[in-house]
Amino acid sequence: MTTKKKRTPHSQNDRWVVVAADSAVETPKKDDGDPTFIRLRNPSTDAASLYLLGSGDVQLYEVKAFNEDFHSWFIGQTVQRDGRLLYVTPMDPLYLLLPYLIKAGEEGKFQPVDQVVMDEDFPACTRLLSCTRSQASLHHVAEEKEVGSQKFQRYSQERTMEWLKKKAERTVKTLRKSNISVGEGVKSTTYVRVKQESETQEEDYLRYAHGLISEYISEELSKALLKHLQLPELSSPKEVEPPSKKRRLTDKPLEAGEDYTKFNSSDFSRKPPKKMSAAQKTLAKVDKTGMKSMSAFFSPKGKAEKK
Amino acid sequence: MDLGEFEADNSVSCRLASAIPAVCKTEDCCLGIDEAGRGPVLGPMVYGICFCPVAKKEALKDLKVADSKTLTEAQREDLFRKLDEAKSFVGWALQILSPNTISTSMLQRSKYNLNALSHDAAIGLVQFALDSGVQLKEVFVDTVGPAEKYQEKLSQRFPGVEVTVRPKADSLFPIVSAASICAKVARDHSVKDWNFPEDLGEVDADYGSGYPNDPKTKAWLLKELDPVFGYPQFVRFSWSTTQTLLDSKAVTVHWDDDEEDGEKAAARQNNTSMLSYFKTGSKTSAQQGNTHQTHRFFTERRLQSLATL
């Protein structure tokens, strides 16, 4: 892995800290062209996301940013306000081609892929087809026919489900190997458990893997995959009806002990904190241990002495 | 006075001490505590103790030690030399709290205020004397904060030692005056030829007394401000003088324990109220349907997709 700083003059930020696979930043052979960042349709959100095509458009990479509040970089003799860390990691281009194949598949005809993969909003999507893996892996999600030298494809839900299932199984293996906590409930990654999580079941891993893959496919496909993996849908606790009220033990009319109605209005919201002056703020921060409280000076003398 | 040990690394707290006079280990002793450099925005704060056998109190008076504030620098130097010469019955020890120690203590996540820092330095020095075998019977301290509370704290900490905390103790008890001279001399020496550990090139050494109201100090602070780093470690960052200058002249830096202002506070106020979580209804589920929920693998690792660079 190498770290590389990129520059563009017209952006607000002219520098990023990037961790990328060596293959992503290799110098191009001959006139293959530089590795380039491109915007493509994210199959999961349907909105634009950033990807990177390696030199010669041979390999696709997705770009993710580690982004947390209150971070900045020191780079050489300079400071960079943007404390993000960009990751450029290899990605299967088939995920991005899939939505186009599905859309064309609605017509039920065999078509050549280059007629299918077209997008007014993201014209760069045609470049996905030059990735080495694209042409060779289309059969995972589509039926193919060859007429003469030309190939025609038609989307197949069955094949896609099998392909995604394999992906999920491979993800499970990786999850186990990398010791990722997949169980229910909130767990801290820094908390070291004494007992090994032997109770973590296959289903937890599979469900987690499904969740990860769902980041790369549409919501409909995600639901279909859930069925295909024979994972029961989780009933959300919100839909569970509240437990029925206890039966009254007396016949006397009941009255509330306290009146909570004033908090019951729907526009109840946190009141904005009162504005404090800068001096008051600093005062509030002071560690007051060992200091006398103001009121101590005004309390009757006898009482103070008794204490 | 040899400050070599402190000058070798002036970013931390450092203890310097004289040899312990043999009589102090056998006879009942009194001990004075005082400090120098509490107020300045520049340089270290020095805590000093001086001790001698109770029977030798008069001999100390003959040295004509007096409150360090009433003496000129030359007189203080002279008196310190005399104290050092009287090493057959007078011992001293110093705790030099570097400006960096003061800054980092007062500005850390759980605030450690200057009073607590001072008290702990004093306690540490008394403990040092006890550990060195000094037969302590009486301790005299110039007060920091309310005298009664401080006296109570020290008495509890050192049972069997009679503790007297008094404002202006440095002019009332010669042993406290002696301690104040040791502290003041050490402070003067360390400030006069401050070794800047930072790679700053030529630093203007004309910073005056170091007190916030000294015009020379003010001018120096204005001149030496670096927009990114602020100041060298010589400056106490926790002083309001420093913070006001940094707020107005340096680049804004946000820390995650800053009190929330502006955007953040506004976002917080837009939070859904607790009550909305108890409502059954379509509103919450509809909201979830629209927005894509990123898988927890990514949210836990603070990873986001990007739309643009």
JSON list of N, CA and C in Angstrom, two decimals, chain A residues 200-244:
[
{"chain": "A", "resi": 200, "resn": "THR", "atom": "N", "xyz": [-21.77, -16.94, 18.69]},
{"chain": "A", "resi": 200, "resn": "THR", "atom": "CA", "xyz": [-22.09, -16.27, 17.45]},
{"chain": "A", "resi": 200, "resn": "THR", "atom": "C", "xyz": [-22.43, -17.31, 16.40]},
{"chain": "A", "resi": 201, "resn": "GLN", "atom": "N", "xyz": [-23.63, -17.21, 15.90]},
{"chain": "A", "resi": 201, "resn": "GLN", "atom": "CA", "xyz": [-24.09, -18.28, 15.04]},
{"chain": "A", "resi": 201, "resn": "GLN", "atom": "C", "xyz": [-23.87, -17.95, 13.58]},
{"chain": "A", "resi": 202, "resn": "GLU", "atom": "N", "xyz": [-23.91, -19.00, 12.81]},
{"chain": "A", "resi": 202, "resn": "GLU", "atom": "CA", "xyz": [-23.79, -18.88, 11.36]},
{"chain": "A", "resi": 202, "resn": "GLU", "atom": "C", "xyz": [-24.74, -17.82, 10.83]},
{"chain": "A", "resi": 203, "resn": "GLU", "atom": "N", "xyz": [-25.95, -17.82, 11.40]},
{"chain": "A", "resi": 203, "resn": "GLU", "atom": "CA", "xyz": [-26.97, -16.90, 10.88]},
{"chain": "A", "resi": 203, "resn": "GLU", "atom": "C", "xyz": [-26.55, -15.45, 11.08]},
{"chain": "A", "resi": 204, "resn": "ASP", "atom": "N", "xyz": [-25.91, -15.15, 12.23]},
{"chain": "A", "resi": 204, "resn": "ASP", "atom": "CA", "xyz": [-25.45, -13.79, 12.48]},
{"chain": "A", "resi": 204, "resn": "ASP", "atom": "C", "xyz": [-24.43, -13.35, 11.43]},
{"chain": "A", "resi": 205, "resn": "TYR", "atom": "N", "xyz": [-23.52, -14.27, 11.12]},
{"chain": "A", "resi": 205, "resn": "TYR", "atom": "CA", "xyz": [-22.51, -13.95, 10.12]},
{"chain": "A", "resi": 205, "resn": "TYR", "atom": "C", "xyz": [-23.15, -13.71, 8.76]},
{"chain": "A", "resi": 206, "resn": "LEU", "atom": "N", "xyz": [-24.08, -14.60, 8.43]},
{"chain": "A", "resi": 206, "resn": "LEU", "atom": "CA", "xyz": [-24.71, -14.51, 7.11]},
{"chain": "A", "resi": 206, "resn": "LEU", "atom": "C", "xyz": [-25.51, -13.21, 7.00]},
{"chain": "A", "resi": 207, "resn": "ARG", "atom": "N", "xyz": [-26.19, -12.88, 8.09]},
{"chain": "A", "resi": 207, "resn": "ARG", "atom": "CA", "xyz": [-27.00, -11.67, 8.07]},
{"chain": "A", "resi": 207, "resn": "ARG", "atom": "C", "xyz": [-26.10, -10.42, 7.94]},
{"chain": "A", "resi": 208, "resn": "TYR", "atom": "N", "xyz": [-24.99, -10.48, 8.62]},
{"chain": "A", "resi": 208, "resn": "TYR", "atom": "CA", "xyz": [-24.04, -9.37, 8.55]},
{"chain": "A", "resi": 208, "resn": "TYR", "atom": "C", "xyz": [-23.49, -9.24, 7.13]},
{"chain": "A", "resi": 209, "resn": "ALA", "atom": "N", "xyz": [-23.13, -10.38, 6.55]},
{"chain": "A", "resi": 209, "resn": "ALA", "atom": "CA", "xyz": [-22.61, -10.39, 5.18]},
{"chain": "A", "resi": 209, "resn": "ALA", "atom": "C", "xyz": [-23.66, -9.85, 4.22]},
{"chain": "A", "resi": 210, "resn": "HIS", "atom": "N", "xyz": [-24.91, -10.25, 4.45]},
{"chain": "A", "resi": 210, "resn": "HIS", "atom": "CA", "xyz": [-25.99, -9.75, 3.61]},
{"chain": "A", "resi": 210, "resn": "HIS", "atom": "C", "xyz": [-26.09, -8.23, 3.70]},
{"chain": "A", "resi": 211, "resn": "GLY", "atom": "N", "xyz": [-25.94, -7.72, 4.93]},
{"chain": "A", "resi": 211, "resn": "GLY", "atom": "CA", "xyz": [-25.99, -6.28, 5.14]},
{"chain": "A", "resi": 211, "resn": "GLY", "atom": "C", "xyz": [-24.88, -5.56, 4.39]},
{"chain": "A", "resi": 212, "resn": "LEU", "atom": "N", "xyz": [-23.70, -6.18, 4.41]},
{"chain": "A", "resi": 212, "resn": "LEU", "atom": "CA", "xyz": [-22.57, -5.57, 3.71]},
{"chain": "A", "resi": 212, "resn": "LEU", "atom": "C", "xyz": [-22.79, -5.54, 2.21]},
{"chain": "A", "resi": 213, "resn": "ILE", "atom": "N", "xyz": [-23.28, -6.68, 1.68]},
{"chain": "A", "resi": 213, "resn": "ILE", "atom": "CA", "xyz": [-23.50, -6.75, 0.24]},
{"chain": "A", "resi": 213, "resn": "ILE", "atom": "C", "xyz": [-24.61, -5.80, -0.18]},
{"chain": "A", "resi": 214, "resn": "SER", "atom": "N", "xyz": [-25.57, -5.59, 0.72]},
{"chain": "A", "resi": 214, "resn": "SER", "atom": "CA", "xyz": [-26.67, -4.69, 0.40]},
{"chain": "A", "resi": 214, "resn": "SER", "atom": "C", "xyz": [-26.20, -3.26, 0.16]},
{"chain": "A", "resi": 215, "resn": "GLU", "atom": "N", "xyz": [-24.99, -2.96, 0.62]},
{"chain": "A", "resi": 215, "resn": "GLU", "atom": "CA", "xyz": [-24.43, -1.64, 0.35]},
{"chain": "A", "resi": 215, "resn": "GLU", "atom": "C", "xyz": [-24.08, -1.47, -1.13]},
{"chain": "A", "resi": 216, "resn": "TYR", "atom": "N", "xyz": [-24.11, -2.58, -1.87]},
{"chain": "A", "resi": 216, "resn": "TYR", "atom": "CA", "xyz": [-23.68, -2.54, -3.27]},
{"chain": "A", "resi": 216, "resn": "TYR", "atom": "C", "xyz": [-24.78, -2.94, -4.25]},
{"chain": "A", "resi": 217, "resn": "ILE", "atom": "N", "xyz": [-25.99, -3.20, -3.73]},
{"chain": "A", "resi": 217, "resn": "ILE", "atom": "CA", "xyz": [-27.09, -3.59, -4.62]},
{"chain": "A", "resi": 217, "resn": "ILE", "atom": "C", "xyz": [-28.34, -2.80, -4.25]},
{"chain": "A", "resi": 218, "resn": "SER", "atom": "N", "xyz": [-29.33, -2.82, -5.10]},
{"chain": "A", "resi": 218, "resn": "SER", "atom": "CA", "xyz": [-30.56, -2.06, -4.84]},
{"chain": "A", "resi": 218, "resn": "SER", "atom": "C", "xyz": [-31.33, -2.71, -3.69]},
{"chain": "A", "resi": 219, "resn": "GLU", "atom": "N", "xyz": [-32.27, -1.94, -3.18]},
{"chain": "A", "resi": 219, "resn": "GLU", "atom": "CA", "xyz": [-33.05, -2.43, -2.05]},
{"chain": "A", "resi": 219, "resn": "GLU", "atom": "C", "xyz": [-33.85, -3.68, -2.43]},
{"chain": "A", "resi": 220, "resn": "GLU", "atom": "N", "xyz": [-34.38, -3.67, -3.67]},
{"chain": "A", "resi": 220, "resn": "GLU", "atom": "CA", "xyz": [-35.17, -4.83, -4.10]},
{"chain": "A", "resi": 220, "resn": "GLU", "atom": "C", "xyz": [-34.31, -6.10, -4.16]},
{"chain": "A", "resi": 221, "resn": "LEU", "atom": "N", "xyz": [-33.13, -5.94, -4.74]},
{"chain": "A", "resi": 221, "resn": "LEU", "atom": "CA", "xyz": [-32.24, -7.10, -4.81]},
{"chain": "A", "resi": 221, "resn": "LEU", "atom": "C", "xyz": [-31.86, -7.58, -3.42]},
{"chain": "A", "resi": 222, "resn": "SER", "atom": "N", "xyz": [-31.67, -6.61, -2.52]},
{"chain": "A", "resi": 222, "resn": "SER", "atom": "CA", "xyz": [-31.30, -6.94, -1.16]},
{"chain": "A", "resi": 222, "resn": "SER", "atom": "C", "xyz": [-32.39, -7.80, -0.51]},
{"chain": "A", "resi": 223, "resn": "LYS", "atom": "N", "xyz": [-33.65, -7.42, -0.74]},
{"chain": "A", "resi": 223, "resn": "LYS", "atom": "CA", "xyz": [-34.76, -8.19, -0.17]},
{"chain": "A", "resi": 223, "resn": "LYS", "atom": "C", "xyz": [-34.83, -9.58, -0.77]},
{"chain": "A", "resi": 224, "resn": "ALA", "atom": "N", "xyz": [-34.64, -9.62, -2.09]},
{"chain": "A", "resi": 224, "resn": "ALA", "atom": "CA", "xyz": [-34.69, -10.92, -2.77]},
{"chain": "A", "resi": 224, "resn": "ALA", "atom": "C", "xyz": [-33.57, -11.84, -2.27]},
{"chain": "A", "resi": 225, "resn": "LEU", "atom": "N", "xyz": [-32.41, -11.23, -2.03]},
{"chain": "A", "resi": 225, "resn": "LEU", "atom": "CA", "xyz": [-31.27, -12.01, -1.57]},
{"chain": "A", "resi": 225, "resn": "LEU", "atom": "C", "xyz": [-31.52, -12.57, -0.16]},
{"chain": "A", "resi": 226, "resn": "LEU", "atom": "N", "xyz": [-32.20, -11.74, 0.64]},
{"chain": "A", "resi": 226, "resn": "LEU", "atom": "CA", "xyz": [-32.52, -12.18, 2.00]},
{"chain": "A", "resi": 226, "resn": "LEU", "atom": "C", "xyz": [-33.35, -13.46, 1.95]},
{"chain": "A", "resi": 227, "resn": "LYS", "atom": "N", "xyz": [-34.30, -13.49, 1.01]},
{"chain": "A", "resi": 227, "resn": "LYS", "atom": "CA", "xyz": [-35.15, -14.68, 0.84]},
{"chain": "A", "resi": 227, "resn": "LYS", "atom": "C", "xyz": [-34.33, -15.85, 0.33]},
{"chain": "A", "resi": 228, "resn": "HIS", "atom": "N", "xyz": [-33.48, -15.54, -0.64]},
{"chain": "A", "resi": 228, "resn": "HIS", "atom": "CA", "xyz": [-32.67, -16.58, -1.27]},
{"chain": "A", "resi": 228, "resn": "HIS", "atom": "C", "xyz": [-31.73, -17.22, -0.24]},
{"chain": "A", "resi": 229, "resn": "LEU", "atom": "N", "xyz": [-31.25, -16.42, 0.70]},
{"chain": "A", "resi": 229, "resn": "LEU", "atom": "CA", "xyz": [-30.35, -16.95, 1.73]},
{"chain": "A", "resi": 229, "resn": "LEU", "atom": "C", "xyz": [-31.13, -17.61, 2.86]},
{"chain": "A", "resi": 230, "resn": "GLN", "atom": "N", "xyz": [-32.47, -17.58, 2.72]},
{"chain": "A", "resi": 230, "resn": "GLN", "atom": "CA", "xyz": [-33.37, -18.18, 3.72]},
{"chain": "A", "resi": 230, "resn": "GLN", "atom": "C", "xyz": [-33.17, -17.59, 5.11]},
{"chain": "A", "resi": 231, "resn": "LEU", "atom": "N", "xyz": [-32.96, -16.26, 5.10]},
{"chain": "A", "resi": 231, "resn": "LEU", "atom": "CA", "xyz": [-32.89, -15.56, 6.37]},
{"chain": "A", "resi": 231, "resn": "LEU", "atom": "C", "xyz": [-34.26, -14.98, 6.66]},
{"chain": "A", "resi": 232, "resn": "PRO", "atom": "N", "xyz": [-34.83, -15.27, 7.82]},
{"chain": "A", "resi": 232, "resn": "PRO", "atom": "CA", "xyz": [-36.13, -14.69, 8.14]},
{"chain": "A", "resi": 232, "resn": "PRO", "atom": "C", "xyz": [-35.99, -13.18, 8.30]},
{"chain": "A", "resi": 233, "resn": "GLU", "atom": "N", "xyz": [-37.01, -12.47, 7.85]},
{"chain": "A", "resi": 233, "resn": "GLU", "atom": "CA", "xyz": [-36.97, -11.02, 8.04]},
{"chain": "A", "resi": 233, "resn": "GLU", "atom": "C", "xyz": [-37.08, -10.71, 9.51]},
{"chain": "A", "resi": 234, "resn": "LEU", "atom": "N", "xyz": [-36.29, -9.77, 9.96]},
{"chain": "A", "resi": 234, "resn": "LEU", "atom": "CA", "xyz": [-36.34, -9.41, 11.37]},
{"chain": "A", "resi": 234, "resn": "LEU", "atom": "C", "xyz": [-37.56, -8.53, 11.58]},
{"chain": "A", "resi": 235, "resn": "SER", "atom": "N", "xyz": [-38.35, -8.89, 12.60]},
{"chain": "A", "resi": 235, "resn": "SER", "atom": "CA", "xyz": [-39.48, -8.00, 12.90]},
{"chain": "A", "resi": 235, "resn": "SER", "atom": "C", "xyz": [-38.93, -6.85, 13.73]},
{"chain": "A", "resi": 236, "resn": "SER", "atom": "N", "xyz": [-39.23, -5.66, 13.27]},
{"chain": "A", "resi": 236, "resn": "SER", "atom": "CA", "xyz": [-38.71, -4.51, 14.00]},
{"chain": "A", "resi": 236, "resn": "SER", "atom": "C", "xyz": [-39.49, -4.36, 15.30]},
{"chain": "A", "resi": 237, "resn": "PRO", "atom": "N", "xyz": [-38.79, -4.07, 16.37]},
{"chain": "A", "resi": 237, "resn": "PRO", "atom": "CA", "xyz": [-39.46, -3.99, 17.68]},
{"chain": "A", "resi": 237, "resn": "PRO", "atom": "C", "xyz": [-40.52, -2.89, 17.72]},
{"chain": "A", "resi": 238, "resn": "LYS", "atom": "N", "xyz": [-40.44, -1.93, 16.79]},
{"chain": "A", "resi": 238, "resn": "LYS", "atom": "CA", "xyz": [-41.42, -0.84, 16.79]},
{"chain": "A", "resi": 238, "resn": "LYS", "atom": "C", "xyz": [-42.82, -1.34, 16.48]},
{"chain": "A", "resi": 239, "resn": "GLU", "atom": "N", "xyz": [-42.86, -2.40, 15.66]},
{"chain": "A", "resi": 239, "resn": "GLU", "atom": "CA", "xyz": [-44.17, -2.86, 15.23]},
{"chain": "A", "resi": 239, "resn": "GLU", "atom": "C", "xyz": [-44.84, -3.74, 16.27]},
{"chain": "A", "resi": 240, "resn": "VAL", "atom": "N", "xyz": [-44.08, -4.16, 17.25]},
{"chain": "A", "resi": 240, "resn": "VAL", "atom": "CA", "xyz": [-44.67, -5.00, 18.28]},
{"chain": "A", "resi": 240, "resn": "VAL", "atom": "C", "xyz": [-45.63, -4.16, 19.11]},
{"chain": "A", "resi": 241, "resn": "GLU", "atom": "N", "xyz": [-46.81, -4.72, 19.35]},
{"chain": "A", "resi": 241, "resn": "GLU", "atom": "CA", "xyz": [-47.80, -3.95, 20.11]},
{"chain": "A", "resi": 241, "resn": "GLU", "atom": "C", "xyz": [-47.38, -3.83, 21.56]},
{"chain": "A", "resi": 242, "resn": "PRO", "atom": "N", "xyz": [-47.71, -2.72, 22.18]},
{"chain": "A", "resi": 242, "resn": "PRO", "atom": "CA", "xyz": [-47.37, -2.59, 23.59]},
{"chain": "A", "resi": 242, "resn": "PRO", "atom": "C", "xyz": [-48.12, -3.62, 24.41]},
{"chain": "A", "resi": 243, "resn": "PRO", "atom": "N", "xyz": [-47.52, -4.08, 25.50]},
{"chain": "A", "resi": 243, "resn": "PRO", "atom": "CA", "xyz": [-48.20, -5.09, 26.32]},
{"chain": "A", "resi": 243, "resn": "PRO", "atom": "C", "xyz": [-49.52, -4.55, 26.86]},
{"chain": "A", "resi": 244, "resn": "SER", "atom": "N", "xyz": [-50.48, -5.43, 26.95]},
{"chain": "A", "resi": 244, "resn": "SER", "atom": "CA", "xyz": [-51.80, -4.96, 27.40]},
{"chain": "A", "resi": 244, "resn": "SER", "atom": "C", "xyz": [-51.71, -4.52, 28.85]}
]
